[in-house]
PDB file of C-alpha atoms and ligand atoms in Angstrom:
ATOM      1  CA  MET A 143      -6.120  35.602  10.200  1.00  0.00           C
ATOM      2  CA  ASN A 144      -8.821  38.213   9.900  1.00  0.00           C
ATOM      3  CA  LEU A 145     -12.152  37.352   8.331  1.00  0.00           C
ATOM      4  CA  ILE A 146     -15.247  39.269   7.364  1.00  0.00           C
ATOM      5  CA  LEU A 147     -18.581  37.507   7.560  1.00  0.00           C
ATOM      6  CA  LEU A 148     -21.118  38.455   4.905  1.00  0.00           C
ATOM      7  CA  GLY A 149     -24.547  36.987   4.283  1.00  0.00           C
ATOM      8  CA  LYS A 150     -28.130  37.722   3.403  1.00  0.00           C
ATOM      9  CA  PRO A 151     -30.567  38.297   6.275  1.00  0.00           C
ATOM     10  CA  GLY A 152     -31.572  34.865   7.547  1.00  0.00           C
ATOM     11  CA  ALA A 153     -28.680  33.061   5.830  1.00  0.00           C
ATOM     12  CA  GLY A 154     -27.268  31.887   9.178  1.00  0.00           C
ATOM     13  CA  LYS A 155     -24.419  34.299   9.874  1.00  0.00           C
ATOM     14  CA  GLY A 156     -25.016  34.105  13.619  1.00  0.00           C
ATOM     15  CA  PHE A 157     -24.762  30.326  13.546  1.00  0.00           C
ATOM     16  CA  ILE A 158     -21.459  30.509  11.619  1.00  0.00           C
ATOM     17  CA  ALA A 159     -20.088  33.233  13.921  1.00  0.00           C
ATOM     18  CA  ASP A 160     -20.846  31.025  16.945  1.00  0.00           C
ATOM     19  CA  ILE A 161     -18.880  28.126  15.472  1.00  0.00           C
ATOM     20  CA  LEU A 162     -15.919  30.360  14.605  1.00  0.00           C
ATOM     21  CA  LYS A 163     -15.970  31.765  18.137  1.00  0.00           C
ATOM     22  CA  ASN A 164     -16.582  28.587  20.126  1.00  0.00           C
ATOM     23  CA  GLU A 165     -14.741  25.983  18.079  1.00  0.00           C
ATOM     24  CA  TYR A 166     -11.940  27.994  16.521  1.00  0.00           C
ATOM     25  CA  GLY A 167     -11.414  30.648  19.172  1.00  0.00           C
ATOM     26  CA  PHE A 168     -11.998  33.558  16.822  1.00  0.00           C
ATOM     27  CA  TYR A 169     -12.473  36.955  18.380  1.00  0.00           C
ATOM     28  CA  HIS A 170     -15.969  37.938  17.211  1.00  0.00           C
ATOM     29  CA  ILE A 171     -16.437  41.618  16.468  1.00  0.00           C
ATOM     30  CA  SER A 172     -20.098  42.365  15.887  1.00  0.00           C
ATOM     31  CA  THR A 173     -20.847  46.051  15.504  1.00  0.00           C
ATOM     32  CA  GLY A 174     -24.332  45.580  16.984  1.00  0.00           C
ATOM     33  CA  ALA A 175     -22.933  43.907  20.108  1.00  0.00           C
ATOM     34  CA  LEU A 176     -20.119  46.456  20.289  1.00  0.00           C
ATOM     35  CA  LEU A 177     -22.597  49.314  20.298  1.00  0.00           C
ATOM     36  CA  ARG A 178     -24.686  47.699  23.039  1.00  0.00           C
ATOM     37  CA  LYS A 179     -21.548  47.001  25.105  1.00  0.00           C
ATOM     38  CA  ASN A 180     -20.269  50.577  24.871  1.00  0.00           C
ATOM     39  CA  ILE A 181     -23.649  51.909  25.904  1.00  0.00           C
ATOM     40  CA  ALA A 182     -24.020  49.434  28.784  1.00  0.00           C
ATOM     41  CA  GLU A 183     -20.518  50.241  30.087  1.00  0.00           C
ATOM     42  CA  GLY A 184     -21.125  53.955  29.683  1.00  0.00           C
ATOM     43  CA  THR A 185     -17.903  54.552  27.734  1.00  0.00           C
ATOM     44  CA  GLN A 186     -17.407  58.001  26.234  1.00  0.00           C
ATOM     45  CA  LEU A 187     -18.292  56.668  22.772  1.00  0.00           C
ATOM     46  CA  GLY A 188     -21.252  54.801  24.239  1.00  0.00           C
ATOM     47  CA  GLN A 189     -22.615  57.962  25.813  1.00  0.00           C
ATOM     48  CA  VAL A 190     -22.404  59.859  22.538  1.00  0.00           C
ATOM     49  CA  ALA A 191     -24.059  56.953  20.688  1.00  0.00           C
ATOM     50  CA  ASN A 192     -26.790  56.790  23.291  1.00  0.00           C
ATOM     51  CA  GLY A 193     -27.501  60.480  22.723  1.00  0.00           C
ATOM     52  CA  TYR A 194     -28.240  59.818  19.054  1.00  0.00           C
ATOM     53  CA  MET A 195     -30.374  56.784  19.810  1.00  0.00           C
ATOM     54  CA  ALA A 196     -32.383  58.633  22.455  1.00  0.00           C
ATOM     55  CA  GLN A 197     -33.277  61.153  19.721  1.00  0.00           C
ATOM     56  CA  GLY A 198     -34.335  58.278  17.491  1.00  0.00           C
ATOM     57  CA  GLU A 199     -31.410  58.935  15.171  1.00  0.00           C
ATOM     58  CA  LEU A 200     -28.974  56.525  13.585  1.00  0.00           C
ATOM     59  CA  VAL A 201     -25.561  56.290  15.210  1.00  0.00           C
ATOM     60  CA  PRO A 202     -23.137  57.986  12.788  1.00  0.00           C
ATOM     61  CA  ASN A 203     -20.770  55.811  10.844  1.00  0.00           C
ATOM     62  CA  ASP A 204     -17.702  57.581  12.263  1.00  0.00           C
ATOM     63  CA  LEU A 205     -18.735  56.737  15.792  1.00  0.00           C
ATOM     64  CA  VAL A 206     -19.211  53.053  14.983  1.00  0.00           C
ATOM     65  CA  PHE A 207     -15.818  53.108  13.303  1.00  0.00           C
ATOM     66  CA  ASP A 208     -14.176  54.601  16.415  1.00  0.00           C
ATOM     67  CA  MET A 209     -15.647  51.802  18.544  1.00  0.00           C
ATOM     68  CA  LEU A 210     -14.329  49.306  16.050  1.00  0.00           C
ATOM     69  CA  LYS A 211     -10.862  50.855  16.202  1.00  0.00           C
ATOM     70  CA  ASP A 212     -10.894  50.609  19.999  1.00  0.00           C
ATOM     71  CA  GLU A 213     -11.919  46.979  19.843  1.00  0.00           C
ATOM     72  CA  ILE A 214      -9.319  46.084  17.210  1.00  0.00           C
ATOM     73  CA  GLY A 215      -6.652  47.478  19.522  1.00  0.00           C
ATOM     74  CA  LYS A 216      -7.750  44.901  22.114  1.00  0.00           C
ATOM     75  CA  MET A 217      -7.798  41.868  19.826  1.00  0.00           C
ATOM     76  CA  LYS A 218      -4.439  42.287  18.077  1.00  0.00           C
ATOM     77  CA  SER A 219      -3.203  38.855  19.070  1.00  0.00           C
ATOM     78  CA  LYS A 220      -6.186  36.797  17.945  1.00  0.00           C
ATOM     79  CA  ASN A 221      -7.831  35.495  14.825  1.00  0.00           C
ATOM     80  CA  CYS A 222     -10.748  37.734  14.267  1.00  0.00           C
ATOM     81  CA  VAL A 223     -14.110  37.701  12.508  1.00  0.00           C
ATOM     82  CA  PHE A 224     -15.978  40.897  11.650  1.00  0.00           C
ATOM     83  CA  ASP A 225     -19.746  40.661  11.614  1.00  0.00           C
ATOM     84  CA  GLY A 226     -22.042  43.526  10.594  1.00  0.00           C
ATOM     85  CA  TYR A 227     -19.173  45.656   9.267  1.00  0.00           C
ATOM     86  CA  PRO A 228     -18.409  46.766   6.614  1.00  0.00           C
ATOM     87  CA  ARG A 229     -21.787  47.330   4.955  1.00  0.00           C
ATOM     88  CA  SER A 230     -20.515  49.556   2.165  1.00  0.00           C
ATOM     89  CA  VAL A 231     -17.402  50.017   0.039  1.00  0.00           C
ATOM     90  CA  LEU A 232     -16.686  53.240   1.923  1.00  0.00           C
ATOM     91  CA  GLN A 233     -16.640  51.333   5.224  1.00  0.00           C
ATOM     92  CA  ALA A 234     -14.541  48.581   3.659  1.00  0.00           C
ATOM     93  CA  LYS A 235     -11.936  51.156   2.656  1.00  0.00           C
ATOM     94  CA  SER A 236     -11.885  52.625   6.172  1.00  0.00           C
ATOM     95  CA  LEU A 237     -11.457  49.173   7.662  1.00  0.00           C
ATOM     96  CA  ALA A 238      -8.583  48.403   5.275  1.00  0.00           C
ATOM     97  CA  GLY A 239      -6.794  51.409   6.766  1.00  0.00           C
ATOM     98  CA  ILE A 240      -6.654  49.896  10.254  1.00  0.00           C
ATOM     99  CA  VAL A 241      -6.592  46.119   9.812  1.00  0.00           C
ATOM    100  CA  ASN A 242      -5.501  43.609   7.203  1.00  0.00           C
ATOM    101  CA  ILE A 243      -8.421  41.505   5.964  1.00  0.00           C
ATOM    102  CA  ASP A 244      -7.318  38.103   4.686  1.00  0.00           C
ATOM    103  CA  SER A 245     -10.578  36.646   3.527  1.00  0.00           C
ATOM    104  CA  VAL A 246     -14.309  37.309   3.237  1.00  0.00           C
ATOM    105  CA  LEU A 247     -16.651  34.453   4.047  1.00  0.00           C
ATOM    106  CA  PHE A 248     -19.948  34.785   2.210  1.00  0.00           C
ATOM    107  CA  VAL A 249     -22.675  32.633   3.785  1.00  0.00           C
ATOM    108  CA  ASP A 250     -24.818  31.768   0.821  1.00  0.00           C
ATOM    109  CA  VAL A 251     -28.336  30.406   0.620  1.00  0.00           C
ATOM    110  CA  PRO A 252     -30.302  30.717  -2.643  1.00  0.00           C
ATOM    111  CA  ASP A 253     -33.098  33.289  -2.323  1.00  0.00           C
ATOM    112  CA  ASP A 254     -35.954  30.780  -2.816  1.00  0.00           C
ATOM    113  CA  ILE A 255     -34.685  28.496  -0.028  1.00  0.00           C
ATOM    114  CA  LEU A 256     -34.021  31.482   2.217  1.00  0.00           C
ATOM    115  CA  ILE A 257     -37.552  32.818   1.736  1.00  0.00           C
ATOM    116  CA  GLU A 258     -39.025  29.427   2.526  1.00  0.00           C
ATOM    117  CA  ARG A 259     -36.913  29.166   5.696  1.00  0.00           C
ATOM    118  CA  VAL A 260     -37.749  32.630   6.965  1.00  0.00           C
ATOM    119  CA  LEU A 261     -41.470  32.204   6.290  1.00  0.00           C
ATOM    120  CA  SER A 262     -41.572  28.878   8.122  1.00  0.00           C
ATOM    121  CA  ARG A 263     -40.099  30.500  11.215  1.00  0.00           C
ATOM    122  CA  LYS A 264     -42.490  30.840  14.130  1.00  0.00           C
ATOM    123  CA  THR A 265     -42.700  32.857  17.343  1.00  0.00           C
ATOM    124  CA  CYS A 266     -43.971  31.625  20.712  1.00  0.00           C
ATOM    125  CA  LEU A 267     -47.141  33.464  21.759  1.00  0.00           C
ATOM    126  CA  ALA A 268     -46.260  33.032  25.440  1.00  0.00           C
ATOM    127  CA  CYS A 269     -42.567  33.943  25.690  1.00  0.00           C
ATOM    128  CA  GLY A 270     -41.595  35.379  22.303  1.00  0.00           C
ATOM    129  CA  ASN A 271     -38.983  32.682  21.675  1.00  0.00           C
ATOM    130  CA  LEU A 272     -38.249  32.258  17.965  1.00  0.00           C
ATOM    131  CA  SER A 273     -38.257  28.705  16.565  1.00  0.00           C
ATOM    132  CA  GLU A 274     -35.078  27.652  14.846  1.00  0.00           C
ATOM    133  CA  ILE A 275     -34.998  28.054  11.091  1.00  0.00           C
ATOM    134  CA  GLY A 276     -35.864  24.776   9.403  1.00  0.00           C
ATOM    135  CA  GLN A 277     -37.513  23.259  12.503  1.00  0.00           C
ATOM    136  CA  LYS A 278     -41.104  22.121  12.189  1.00  0.00           C
ATOM    137  CA  ASP A 279     -41.983  22.450  15.887  1.00  0.00           C
ATOM    138  CA  THR A 280     -45.565  23.218  16.842  1.00  0.00           C
ATOM    139  CA  VAL A 281     -44.902  24.116  20.485  1.00  0.00           C
ATOM    140  CA  CYS A 282     -42.201  26.293  22.045  1.00  0.00           C
ATOM    141  CA  LYS A 283     -39.085  24.414  23.133  1.00  0.00           C
ATOM    142  CA  LYS A 284     -38.565  26.807  26.051  1.00  0.00           C
ATOM    143  CA  CYS A 285     -42.024  27.011  27.619  1.00  0.00           C
ATOM    144  CA  GLY A 286     -44.384  24.757  25.653  1.00  0.00           C
ATOM    145  CA  GLY A 287     -46.403  27.757  24.447  1.00  0.00           C
ATOM    146  CA  GLU A 288     -48.150  27.980  21.099  1.00  0.00           C
ATOM    147  CA  LEU A 289     -46.006  28.827  18.065  1.00  0.00           C
ATOM    148  CA  VAL A 290     -47.402  31.128  15.400  1.00  0.00           C
ATOM    149  CA  THR A 291     -46.055  32.457  12.124  1.00  0.00           C
ATOM    150  CA  ARG A 292     -44.674  35.967  12.497  1.00  0.00           C
ATOM    151  CA  ALA A 293     -46.937  38.587  11.010  1.00  0.00           C
ATOM    152  CA  ASP A 294     -44.051  40.738   9.772  1.00  0.00           C
ATOM    153  CA  ASP A 295     -42.482  37.831   7.930  1.00  0.00           C
ATOM    154  CA  ASN A 296     -44.686  37.912   4.872  1.00  0.00           C
ATOM    155  CA  LEU A 297     -43.415  37.200   1.390  1.00  0.00           C
ATOM    156  CA  GLU A 298     -43.343  40.823   0.304  1.00  0.00           C
ATOM    157  CA  VAL A 299     -41.344  41.992   3.332  1.00  0.00           C
ATOM    158  CA  VAL A 300     -38.847  39.158   3.058  1.00  0.00           C
ATOM    159  CA  THR A 301     -38.409  39.581  -0.704  1.00  0.00           C
ATOM    160  CA  ASN A 302     -37.948  43.298  -0.275  1.00  0.00           C
ATOM    161  CA  ARG A 303     -35.358  42.824   2.465  1.00  0.00           C
ATOM    162  CA  LEU A 304     -33.453  40.423   0.211  1.00  0.00           C
ATOM    163  CA  ASN A 305     -33.532  42.755  -2.770  1.00  0.00           C
ATOM    164  CA  VAL A 306     -32.209  45.637  -0.685  1.00  0.00           C
ATOM    165  CA  TYR A 307     -29.472  43.418   0.659  1.00  0.00           C
ATOM    166  CA  ASN A 308     -28.503  42.006  -2.748  1.00  0.00           C
ATOM    167  CA  GLU A 309     -28.294  45.484  -4.224  1.00  0.00           C
ATOM    168  CA  SER A 310     -26.309  47.058  -1.399  1.00  0.00           C
ATOM    169  CA  THR A 311     -23.911  44.130  -1.117  1.00  0.00           C
ATOM    170  CA  ALA A 312     -23.122  43.748  -4.790  1.00  0.00           C
ATOM    171  CA  PRO A 313     -20.483  46.544  -4.783  1.00  0.00           C
ATOM    172  CA  LEU A 314     -18.991  45.137  -1.573  1.00  0.00           C
ATOM    173  CA  LYS A 315     -18.633  41.692  -3.119  1.00  0.00           C
ATOM    174  CA  GLU A 316     -16.958  43.305  -6.088  1.00  0.00           C
ATOM    175  CA  PHE A 317     -14.576  45.221  -3.810  1.00  0.00           C
ATOM    176  CA  TYR A 318     -13.543  41.963  -2.118  1.00  0.00           C
ATOM    177  CA  ALA A 319     -13.650  39.869  -5.314  1.00  0.00           C
ATOM    178  CA  ASP A 320     -10.195  38.341  -4.774  1.00  0.00           C
ATOM    179  CA  LYS A 321     -10.897  37.531  -1.112  1.00  0.00           C
ATOM    180  CA  ILE A 322     -14.378  36.022  -1.233  1.00  0.00           C
ATOM    181  CA  VAL A 323     -14.935  32.412  -0.226  1.00  0.00           C
ATOM    182  CA  VAL A 324     -18.486  31.128  -0.574  1.00  0.00           C
ATOM    183  CA  LEU A 325     -19.906  28.898   2.140  1.00  0.00           C
ATOM    184  CA  ASP A 326     -23.029  27.139   0.895  1.00  0.00           C
ATOM    185  CA  ASN A 327     -25.529  26.967   3.770  1.00  0.00           C
ATOM    186  CA  SER A 328     -28.470  25.539   1.845  1.00  0.00           C
ATOM    187  CA  GLY A 329     -28.057  22.001   3.163  1.00  0.00           C
ATOM    188  CA  SER A 330     -28.155  20.469   6.635  1.00  0.00           C
ATOM    189  CA  VAL A 331     -26.341  21.821   9.682  1.00  0.00           C
ATOM    190  CA  GLU A 332     -23.885  18.920   9.470  1.00  0.00           C
ATOM    191  CA  GLN A 333     -23.124  19.581   5.805  1.00  0.00           C
ATOM    192  CA  THR A 334     -22.507  23.266   6.516  1.00  0.00           C
ATOM    193  CA  LYS A 335     -20.215  22.423   9.442  1.00  0.00           C
ATOM    194  CA  GLN A 336     -18.161  20.089   7.264  1.00  0.00           C
ATOM    195  CA  LYS A 337     -17.805  22.709   4.538  1.00  0.00           C
ATOM    196  CA  LEU A 338     -16.895  25.357   7.101  1.00  0.00           C
ATOM    197  CA  ASN A 339     -14.235  23.130   8.674  1.00  0.00           C
ATOM    198  CA  GLN A 340     -12.639  22.582   5.276  1.00  0.00           C
ATOM    199  CA  ILE A 341     -12.714  26.295   4.405  1.00  0.00           C
ATOM    200  CA  ILE A 342     -11.261  27.422   7.737  1.00  0.00           C
ATOM    201  CA  SER A 343      -8.473  24.853   7.759  1.00  0.00           C
ATOM    202  CA  ASP A 344      -7.532  25.830   4.177  1.00  0.00           C
ATOM    203  CA  LEU A 345      -7.571  29.523   5.075  1.00  0.00           C
ATOM    204  CA  LEU A 346      -5.511  29.011   8.222  1.00  0.00           C
ATOM    205  CA  LYS A 347      -2.932  27.092   6.183  1.00  0.00           C
ATOM    206  CA  LYS A 348      -2.789  29.935   3.690  1.00  0.00           C
ATOM    207  CA  TYR A 349      -2.828  32.930   6.018  1.00  0.00           C
ATOM    208  CA  GLY A 350      -1.706  31.463   9.319  1.00  0.00           C
ATOM    209  CA  GLU A 351      -3.006  32.235  12.783  1.00  0.00           C
ATOM    210  CA  ASN A 352      -2.553  35.617  14.376  1.00  0.00           C
ATOM    211  CA  ILE A 353      -0.102  35.304  17.243  1.00  0.00           C
TER     212      ILE A 353
HETATM  213 ZN1   ZN B 408     -42.290  29.983  24.719  1.00  0.00          ZN
END
């Protein structure tokens, strides 16, 4: 089964991807990680990408897609979750040309709860460690340093980020309308895990495991 992970910034996609990877053995394809890996390993694609980044330019879509194609060739025999791709209908159409997507998991948190979570997030002054969303810690778990609210996480920035996301994702959600499954992540970690377990076992029954 091949899944796409969608979600607003701060909705907890990383947390869900970790569970899919560690507890269900999904092959996690994150375009951000893929880009960093190609650059670190000095692959041909990585070198070209690095050239763009050194100039302060965005890595072209085609190049990211080529890396994705390479990676998909390696994961043929596994259940797979795509994270960070596609971001547009155009990318979704390209992806459909090389892999069959069974379902799209949308990690959903209502905007007001999301804003509250992001704004309550704190950074350690000493080591830069970010407190977990929803935790009310006053000192850093890693080093005991002082935690402060992040200056760039003000209401306007967060609201703006959400609006941009909601607008750019709307067409994508429409494109995948018959594949979308909503995972409500507004409750506790345990509640989300339970819902996720139910969704994944239903999906695996329906689409089967890749073998
Ligand atoms: Zn710290």
